[in-house]
Amino acid sequence: MTKVAAVLFVKNEVEDIVWWLAWHFAIGFDTVFVYDDDSTDGTRELVQAAAWSVDVRCRKALPALRFNQRQNLTYMAALEEVRAEFD
C-alpha cells in the first residue's frame, strides 16, 4: 500500500496552517511533516494540537544563519527522515 507524506517549512503561519493541513489530508496525504522555523505566533502549538486528530508531525527547522540555508538543510533532513516510511 502506498503511503504519501508532505513536508512543509513554516514560520508564523497560524492564520493559514489549518486550511493547508485540512486540504492536504482531504486530497489523500497520509502524513504531514511541519518543520517550524521558530514561529512566534502560535503556529507550532496549533500544529501540535492538530496531531491529536490527524497524523501531523511537528519538527523544529535546522539552524543556519541564512533562511535559504535553513530551508535547504531542513528539507534534506526531512527527506532522509521520511524516505523509509513513505513512498
mmCIF file of C-alpha atoms in Angstrom:
data_model
loop_
_atom_site.group_PDB
_atom_site.id
_atom_site.type_symbol
_atom_site.label_atom_id
_atom_site.label_comp_id
_atom_site.label_asym_id
_atom_site.label_seq_id
_atom_site.Cartn_x
_atom_site.Cartn_y
_atom_site.Cartn_z
ATOM 1 C CA MET A 1 0.000 0.000 0.000
ATOM 2 C CA THR A 2 1.312 3.443 -0.927
ATOM 3 C CA LYS A 3 1.867 5.961 1.860
ATOM 4 C CA VAL A 4 2.319 9.603 0.947
ATOM 5 C CA ALA A 5 3.638 12.438 3.107
ATOM 6 C CA ALA A 6 4.063 16.156 2.585
ATOM 7 C CA VAL A 7 6.809 18.283 4.107
ATOM 8 C CA LEU A 8 6.131 21.891 4.997
ATOM 9 C CA PHE A 9 8.600 24.552 6.163
ATOM 10 C CA VAL A 10 6.788 27.317 8.048
ATOM 11 C CA LYS A 11 7.231 30.440 10.115
ATOM 12 C CA ASN A 12 4.346 32.379 11.647
ATOM 13 C CA GLU A 13 1.590 30.739 9.599
ATOM 14 C CA VAL A 14 -1.079 30.423 12.304
ATOM 15 C CA GLU A 15 -3.642 32.130 10.024
ATOM 16 C CA ASP A 16 -3.200 29.621 7.177
ATOM 17 C CA ILE A 17 -1.896 26.361 8.624
ATOM 18 C CA VAL A 18 -5.296 24.843 9.489
ATOM 19 C CA TRP A 19 -6.741 25.092 5.982
ATOM 20 C CA TRP A 20 -3.428 23.957 4.483
ATOM 21 C CA LEU A 21 -3.386 20.825 6.672
ATOM 22 C CA ALA A 22 -7.092 20.150 6.078
ATOM 23 C CA TRP A 23 -6.667 20.416 2.312
ATOM 24 C CA HIS A 24 -3.713 18.018 2.159
ATOM 25 C CA PHE A 25 -5.440 15.418 4.307
ATOM 26 C CA ALA A 26 -8.635 15.822 2.261
ATOM 27 C CA ILE A 27 -6.821 15.089 -1.012
ATOM 28 C CA GLY A 28 -5.256 11.941 0.384
ATOM 29 C CA PHE A 29 -1.972 12.631 2.136
ATOM 30 C CA ASP A 30 -1.367 10.181 4.975
ATOM 31 C CA THR A 31 1.010 12.348 6.978
ATOM 32 C CA VAL A 32 2.223 15.932 7.008
ATOM 33 C CA PHE A 33 5.580 16.900 8.478
ATOM 34 C CA VAL A 34 5.660 20.522 9.575
ATOM 35 C CA TYR A 35 9.112 21.978 10.174
ATOM 36 C CA ASP A 36 8.712 25.163 12.172
ATOM 37 C CA ASP A 37 11.289 27.947 11.763
ATOM 38 C CA ASP A 38 10.893 29.464 15.269
ATOM 39 C CA SER A 39 7.351 30.791 14.884
ATOM 40 C CA THR A 40 6.214 33.284 17.484
ATOM 41 C CA ASP A 41 2.511 33.419 16.622
ATOM 42 C CA GLY A 42 1.349 30.027 17.930
ATOM 43 C CA THR A 43 1.871 28.062 14.717
ATOM 44 C CA ARG A 44 3.858 25.317 16.444
ATOM 45 C CA GLU A 45 1.290 24.948 19.224
ATOM 46 C CA LEU A 46 -1.568 24.741 16.712
ATOM 47 C CA VAL A 47 0.215 22.031 14.728
ATOM 48 C CA GLN A 48 0.909 20.090 17.916
ATOM 49 C CA ALA A 49 -2.775 20.321 18.847
ATOM 50 C CA ALA A 50 -3.791 19.045 15.385
ATOM 51 C CA ALA A 51 -1.641 15.965 15.995
ATOM 52 C CA TRP A 52 -4.343 14.714 18.374
ATOM 53 C CA SER A 53 -6.664 14.043 15.426
ATOM 54 C CA VAL A 54 -4.504 13.641 12.288
ATOM 55 C CA ASP A 55 -1.017 12.364 11.550
ATOM 56 C CA VAL A 56 0.802 15.673 11.515
ATOM 57 C CA ARG A 57 4.316 15.633 12.922
ATOM 58 C CA CYS A 58 5.832 18.876 14.119
ATOM 59 C CA ARG A 59 9.587 19.304 13.984
ATOM 60 C CA LYS A 60 11.984 22.181 14.529
ATOM 61 C CA ALA A 61 13.768 23.596 11.472
ATOM 62 C CA LEU A 62 17.504 23.034 11.427
ATOM 63 C CA PRO A 63 19.658 26.000 12.453
ATOM 64 C CA ALA A 64 21.647 28.074 9.953
ATOM 65 C CA LEU A 65 22.399 31.761 9.631
ATOM 66 C CA ARG A 66 20.505 32.415 6.411
ATOM 67 C CA PHE A 67 16.924 31.490 5.583
ATOM 68 C CA ASN A 68 17.735 29.629 2.376
ATOM 69 C CA GLN A 69 20.350 27.529 4.204
ATOM 70 C CA ARG A 70 17.881 26.663 6.994
ATOM 71 C CA GLN A 71 15.247 25.715 4.473
ATOM 72 C CA ASN A 72 17.614 23.619 2.356
ATOM 73 C CA LEU A 73 19.146 21.780 5.321
ATOM 74 C CA THR A 74 15.714 21.137 6.774
ATOM 75 C CA TYR A 75 14.274 19.723 3.552
ATOM 76 C CA MET A 76 17.288 17.457 3.043
ATOM 77 C CA ALA A 77 16.971 16.154 6.631
ATOM 78 C CA ALA A 78 13.233 15.660 6.128
ATOM 79 C CA LEU A 79 13.816 13.539 3.042
ATOM 80 C CA GLU A 80 16.183 11.324 4.982
ATOM 81 C CA GLU A 81 13.690 11.024 7.841
ATOM 82 C CA VAL A 82 10.681 10.047 5.725
ATOM 83 C CA ARG A 83 12.364 8.018 2.999
ATOM 84 C CA ALA A 84 11.972 4.610 4.655
ATOM 85 C CA GLU A 85 8.359 5.059 5.785
ATOM 86 C CA PHE A 86 6.764 6.838 2.795
ATOM 87 C CA ASP A 87 6.661 6.432 -0.954
#
